Short mmCIF file of C-alpha atoms in Angstrom, two decimals:
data_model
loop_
_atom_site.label_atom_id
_atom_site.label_comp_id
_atom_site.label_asym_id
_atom_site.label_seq_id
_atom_site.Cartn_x
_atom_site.Cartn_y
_atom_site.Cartn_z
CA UNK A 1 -14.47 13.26 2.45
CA UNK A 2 -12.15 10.79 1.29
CA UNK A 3 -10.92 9.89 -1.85
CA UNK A 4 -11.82 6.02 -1.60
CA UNK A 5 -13.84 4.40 0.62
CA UNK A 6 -14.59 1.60 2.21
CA UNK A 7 -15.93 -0.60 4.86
CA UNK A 8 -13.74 -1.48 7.33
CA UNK A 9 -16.25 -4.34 8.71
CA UNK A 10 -15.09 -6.62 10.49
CA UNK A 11 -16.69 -9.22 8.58
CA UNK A 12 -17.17 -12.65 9.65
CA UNK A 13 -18.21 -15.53 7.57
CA UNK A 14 -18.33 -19.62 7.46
CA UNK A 15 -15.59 -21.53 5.42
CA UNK A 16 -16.92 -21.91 1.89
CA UNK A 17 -18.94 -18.73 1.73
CA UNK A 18 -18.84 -16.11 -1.22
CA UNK A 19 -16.97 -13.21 0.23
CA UNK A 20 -17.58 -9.18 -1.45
CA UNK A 21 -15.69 -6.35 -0.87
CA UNK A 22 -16.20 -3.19 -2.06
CA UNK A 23 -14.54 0.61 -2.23
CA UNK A 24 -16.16 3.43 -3.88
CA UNK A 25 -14.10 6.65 -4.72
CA UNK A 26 -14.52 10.13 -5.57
CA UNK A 27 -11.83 10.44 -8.43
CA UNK A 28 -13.19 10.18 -12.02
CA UNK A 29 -8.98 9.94 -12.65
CA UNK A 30 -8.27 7.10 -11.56
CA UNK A 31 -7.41 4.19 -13.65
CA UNK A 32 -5.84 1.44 -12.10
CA UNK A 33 -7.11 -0.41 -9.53
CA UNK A 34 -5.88 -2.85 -7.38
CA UNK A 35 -6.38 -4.97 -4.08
CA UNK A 36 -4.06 -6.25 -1.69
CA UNK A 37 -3.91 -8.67 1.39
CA UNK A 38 -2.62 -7.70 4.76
CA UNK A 39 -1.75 -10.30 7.44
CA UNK A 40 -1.21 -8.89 10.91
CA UNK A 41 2.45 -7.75 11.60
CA UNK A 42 3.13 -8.12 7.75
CA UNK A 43 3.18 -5.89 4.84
CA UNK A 44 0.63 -5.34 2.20
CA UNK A 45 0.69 -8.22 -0.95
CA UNK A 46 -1.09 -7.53 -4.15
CA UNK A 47 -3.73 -9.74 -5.13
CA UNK A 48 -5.36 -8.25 -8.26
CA UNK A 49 -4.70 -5.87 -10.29
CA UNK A 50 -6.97 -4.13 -13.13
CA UNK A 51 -7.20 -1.70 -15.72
CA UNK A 52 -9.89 0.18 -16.42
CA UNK A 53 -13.63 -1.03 -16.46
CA UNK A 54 -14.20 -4.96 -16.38
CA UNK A 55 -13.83 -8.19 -14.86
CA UNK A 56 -10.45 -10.05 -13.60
CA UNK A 57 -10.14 -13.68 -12.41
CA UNK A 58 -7.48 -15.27 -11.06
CA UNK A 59 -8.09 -18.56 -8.97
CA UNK A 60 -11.14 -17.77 -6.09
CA UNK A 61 -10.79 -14.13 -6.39
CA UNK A 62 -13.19 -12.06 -9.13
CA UNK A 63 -11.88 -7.97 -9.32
CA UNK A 64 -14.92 -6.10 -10.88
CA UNK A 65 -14.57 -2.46 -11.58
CA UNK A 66 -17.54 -0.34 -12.41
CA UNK A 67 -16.11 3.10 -13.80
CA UNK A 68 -19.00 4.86 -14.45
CA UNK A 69 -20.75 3.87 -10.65
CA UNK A 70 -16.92 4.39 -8.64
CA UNK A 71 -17.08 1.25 -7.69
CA UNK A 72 -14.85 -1.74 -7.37
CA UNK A 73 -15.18 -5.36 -5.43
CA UNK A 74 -13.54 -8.34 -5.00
CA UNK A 75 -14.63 -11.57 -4.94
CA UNK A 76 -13.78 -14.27 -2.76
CA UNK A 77 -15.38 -18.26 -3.39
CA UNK A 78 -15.08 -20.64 -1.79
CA UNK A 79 -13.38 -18.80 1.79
CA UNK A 80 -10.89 -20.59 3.57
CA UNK A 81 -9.05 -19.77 6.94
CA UNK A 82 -6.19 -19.05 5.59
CA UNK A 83 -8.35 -16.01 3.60
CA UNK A 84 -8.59 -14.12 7.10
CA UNK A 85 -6.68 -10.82 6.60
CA UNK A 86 -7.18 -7.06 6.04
CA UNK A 87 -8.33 -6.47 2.77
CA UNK A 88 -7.12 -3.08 1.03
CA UNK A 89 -8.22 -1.95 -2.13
CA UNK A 90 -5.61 0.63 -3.87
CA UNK A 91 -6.16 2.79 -6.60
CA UNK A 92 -3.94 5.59 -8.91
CA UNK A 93 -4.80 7.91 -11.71
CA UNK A 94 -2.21 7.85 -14.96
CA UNK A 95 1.30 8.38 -13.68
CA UNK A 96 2.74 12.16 -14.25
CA UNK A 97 3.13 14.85 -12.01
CA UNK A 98 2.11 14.02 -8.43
CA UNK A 99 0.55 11.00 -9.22
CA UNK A 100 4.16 8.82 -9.76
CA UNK A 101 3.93 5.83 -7.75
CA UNK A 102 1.55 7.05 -5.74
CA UNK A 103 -1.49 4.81 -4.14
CA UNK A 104 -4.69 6.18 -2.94
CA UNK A 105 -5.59 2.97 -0.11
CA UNK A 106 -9.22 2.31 1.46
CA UNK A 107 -9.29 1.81 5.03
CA UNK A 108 -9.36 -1.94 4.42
CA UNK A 109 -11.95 -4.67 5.59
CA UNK A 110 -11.18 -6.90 8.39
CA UNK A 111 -12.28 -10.11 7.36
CA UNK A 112 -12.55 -13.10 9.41
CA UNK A 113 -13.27 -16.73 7.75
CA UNK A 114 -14.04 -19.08 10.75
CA UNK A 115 -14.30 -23.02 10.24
CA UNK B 1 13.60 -13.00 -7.27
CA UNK B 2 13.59 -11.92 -3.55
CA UNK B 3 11.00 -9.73 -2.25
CA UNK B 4 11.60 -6.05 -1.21
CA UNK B 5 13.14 -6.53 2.30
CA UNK B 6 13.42 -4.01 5.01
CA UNK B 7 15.64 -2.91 7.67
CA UNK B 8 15.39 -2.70 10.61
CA UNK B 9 12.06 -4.27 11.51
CA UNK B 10 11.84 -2.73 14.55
CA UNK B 11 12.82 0.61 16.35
CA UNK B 12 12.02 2.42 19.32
CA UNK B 13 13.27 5.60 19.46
CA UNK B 14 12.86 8.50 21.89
CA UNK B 15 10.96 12.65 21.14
CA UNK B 16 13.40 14.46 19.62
CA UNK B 17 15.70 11.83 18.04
CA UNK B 18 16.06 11.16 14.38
CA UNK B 19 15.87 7.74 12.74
CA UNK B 20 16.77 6.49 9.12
CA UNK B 21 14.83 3.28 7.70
CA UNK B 22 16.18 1.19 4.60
CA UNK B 23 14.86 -0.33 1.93
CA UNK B 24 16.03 -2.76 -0.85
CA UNK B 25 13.77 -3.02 -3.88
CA UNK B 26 12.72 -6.25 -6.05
CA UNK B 27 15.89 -6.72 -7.98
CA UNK B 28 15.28 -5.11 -11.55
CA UNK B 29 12.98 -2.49 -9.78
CA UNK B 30 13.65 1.22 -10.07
CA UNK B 31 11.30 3.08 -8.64
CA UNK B 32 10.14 3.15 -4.60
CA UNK B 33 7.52 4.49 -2.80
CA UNK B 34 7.07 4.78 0.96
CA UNK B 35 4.15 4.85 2.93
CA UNK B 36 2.87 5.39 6.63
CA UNK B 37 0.60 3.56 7.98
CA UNK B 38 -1.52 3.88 11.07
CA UNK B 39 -4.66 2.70 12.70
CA UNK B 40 -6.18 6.20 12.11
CA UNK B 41 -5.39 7.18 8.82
CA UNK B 42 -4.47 3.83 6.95
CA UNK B 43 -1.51 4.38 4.40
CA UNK B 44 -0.53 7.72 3.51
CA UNK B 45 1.98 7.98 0.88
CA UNK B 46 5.42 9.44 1.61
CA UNK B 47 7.23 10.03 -1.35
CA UNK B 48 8.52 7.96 -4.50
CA UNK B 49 11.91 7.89 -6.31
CA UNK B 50 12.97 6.77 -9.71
CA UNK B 51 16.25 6.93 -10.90
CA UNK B 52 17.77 8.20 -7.61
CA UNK B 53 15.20 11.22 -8.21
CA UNK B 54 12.48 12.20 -6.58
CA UNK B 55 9.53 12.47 -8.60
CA UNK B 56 6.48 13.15 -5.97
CA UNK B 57 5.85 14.03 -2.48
CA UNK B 58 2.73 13.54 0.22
CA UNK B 59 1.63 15.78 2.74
CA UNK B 60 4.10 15.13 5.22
CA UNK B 61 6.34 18.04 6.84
CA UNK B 62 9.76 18.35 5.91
CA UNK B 63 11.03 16.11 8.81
CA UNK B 64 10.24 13.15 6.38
CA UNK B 65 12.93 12.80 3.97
CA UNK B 66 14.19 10.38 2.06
CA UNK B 67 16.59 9.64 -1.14
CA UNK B 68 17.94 6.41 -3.45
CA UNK B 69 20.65 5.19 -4.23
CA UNK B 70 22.41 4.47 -7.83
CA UNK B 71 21.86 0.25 -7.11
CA UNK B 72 17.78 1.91 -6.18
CA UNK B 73 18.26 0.81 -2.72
CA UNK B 74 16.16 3.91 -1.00
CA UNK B 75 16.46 5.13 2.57
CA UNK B 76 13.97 7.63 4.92
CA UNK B 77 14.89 9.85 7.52
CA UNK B 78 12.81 11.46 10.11
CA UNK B 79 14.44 13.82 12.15
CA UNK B 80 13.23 15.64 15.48
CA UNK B 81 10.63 12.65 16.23
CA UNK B 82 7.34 13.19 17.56
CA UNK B 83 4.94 10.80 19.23
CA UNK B 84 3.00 10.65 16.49
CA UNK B 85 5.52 9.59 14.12
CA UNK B 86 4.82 5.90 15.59
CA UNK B 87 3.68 3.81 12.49
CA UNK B 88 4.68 1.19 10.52
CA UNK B 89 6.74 2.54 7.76
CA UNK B 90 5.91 0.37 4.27
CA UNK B 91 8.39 1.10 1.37
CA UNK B 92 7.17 -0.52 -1.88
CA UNK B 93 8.75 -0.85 -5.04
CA UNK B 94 8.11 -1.14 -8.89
CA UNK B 95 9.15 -1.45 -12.24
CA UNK B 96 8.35 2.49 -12.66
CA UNK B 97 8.12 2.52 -16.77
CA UNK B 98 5.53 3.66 -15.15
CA UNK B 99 4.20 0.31 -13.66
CA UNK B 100 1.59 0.67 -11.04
CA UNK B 101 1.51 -1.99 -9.81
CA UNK B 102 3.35 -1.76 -5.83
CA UNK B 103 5.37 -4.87 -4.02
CA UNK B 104 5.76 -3.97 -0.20
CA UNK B 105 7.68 -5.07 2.00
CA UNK B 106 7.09 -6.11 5.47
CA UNK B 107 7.44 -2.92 7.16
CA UNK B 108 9.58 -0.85 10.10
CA UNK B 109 7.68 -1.00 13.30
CA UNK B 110 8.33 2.40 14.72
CA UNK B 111 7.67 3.47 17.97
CA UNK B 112 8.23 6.52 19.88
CA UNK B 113 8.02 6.79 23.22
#
């Protein structure tokens, strides 16, 4: 089993819809949690990034992270176009020992945002 | 500041050969991480350096190496390729204070054939 899962879709959706993603993972260690963007032929970028239990907003994306379930999501209003990517959500425990700068990854979601 | 920037983009190399990827961090940034990424297993981390040391190491055989330089500019090398060594190769860097929070860049597209 993996460490972190998650759907890998595809998803499809109208312009303007609420978009969720979600990972679940297996690790009570980890800490810091994180999601990142992925256009084809390009390299991950980091969207969000969280500490801990809680809530994050930045814009049209919501991170959620739900410590005691494993779970974390993202939120996307108000999809655009433009939103269509892979979706990766990213996760480490505290650094030390063979956790420096190491990220656990999903699989990532496909998501598709049509007009 | 300029993103983390990669050289070359792409490579094809043949079984058997070795290659060397390069990596400049976000100016300021001292620590690196690389990654593998595939269509089968996602991203599997490499191996991370901080301070031209290398601090951890993934589940790769030694044929993955890499090491970084005093400016933190970091370079991999893969020697005796195999076919399944095609991936895109991701290095990523950070503050490392620790700092987890990654900047990639866009990648080496490597392909053996």
């Amino acid at each position: 089993q993996k460490e972190v899962e998650q759907d890998p879709g595809p998803l499809s959706v109208p312009e303007g819809a609420i978009v969720s993603l979600n990972c679940t993972y297996s690790n009570s260690a980890f800490q810091y949690f994180m999601w990142y963007r992925q256009y084809s032929r390009k390299g991950p970028e980091l969207l969000m990034y969280t500490y801990s239990s809680g809530n994050k907003e930045d814009g049209r994306f919501t991170a959620q992270v739900d410590k005691s379930s494993k779970y974390i999501s993202l939120f996307i209003r108000d999809s655009q176009p433009s939103d269509s990517a892979t979706y990766l959500c990213a996760m480490s425990p505290k650094a030390g020992g063979t956790s420096y700068g190491k990220l656990t990854f999903g699989q990532g979601t496909i998501l598709t945002v049509h007009p | 500041k300029a993103g983390v920037t990669q050289t070359p983009r792409y490579l094809i190399k043949t079984r058997g050969q070795q290659v060397t990827l390069s990596c400049s961090p976000i100016s300021g940034h001292r620590s690196v991480s690389w990654y593998q990424q595939t269509p089968g297993q996602g991203l599997q981390f490499l191996f991370e350096y901080f301070s031209e040391t290398q601090r951890n190491k993934g589940n790769f055989p030694g044929r993955f190496s890499g090491r970084q330089f005093s400016n933190s500019r970091s370079e991999m090398n893969v020697s005796t390729l195999e076919l399944g060594d095609s991936a895109l190769y991701l290095c990523a860097s950070s503050e490392g204070l620790p700092s987890y929070e990654q900047y990639f860049g866009p990648g080496t597209r490597l392909t053996v054939t």
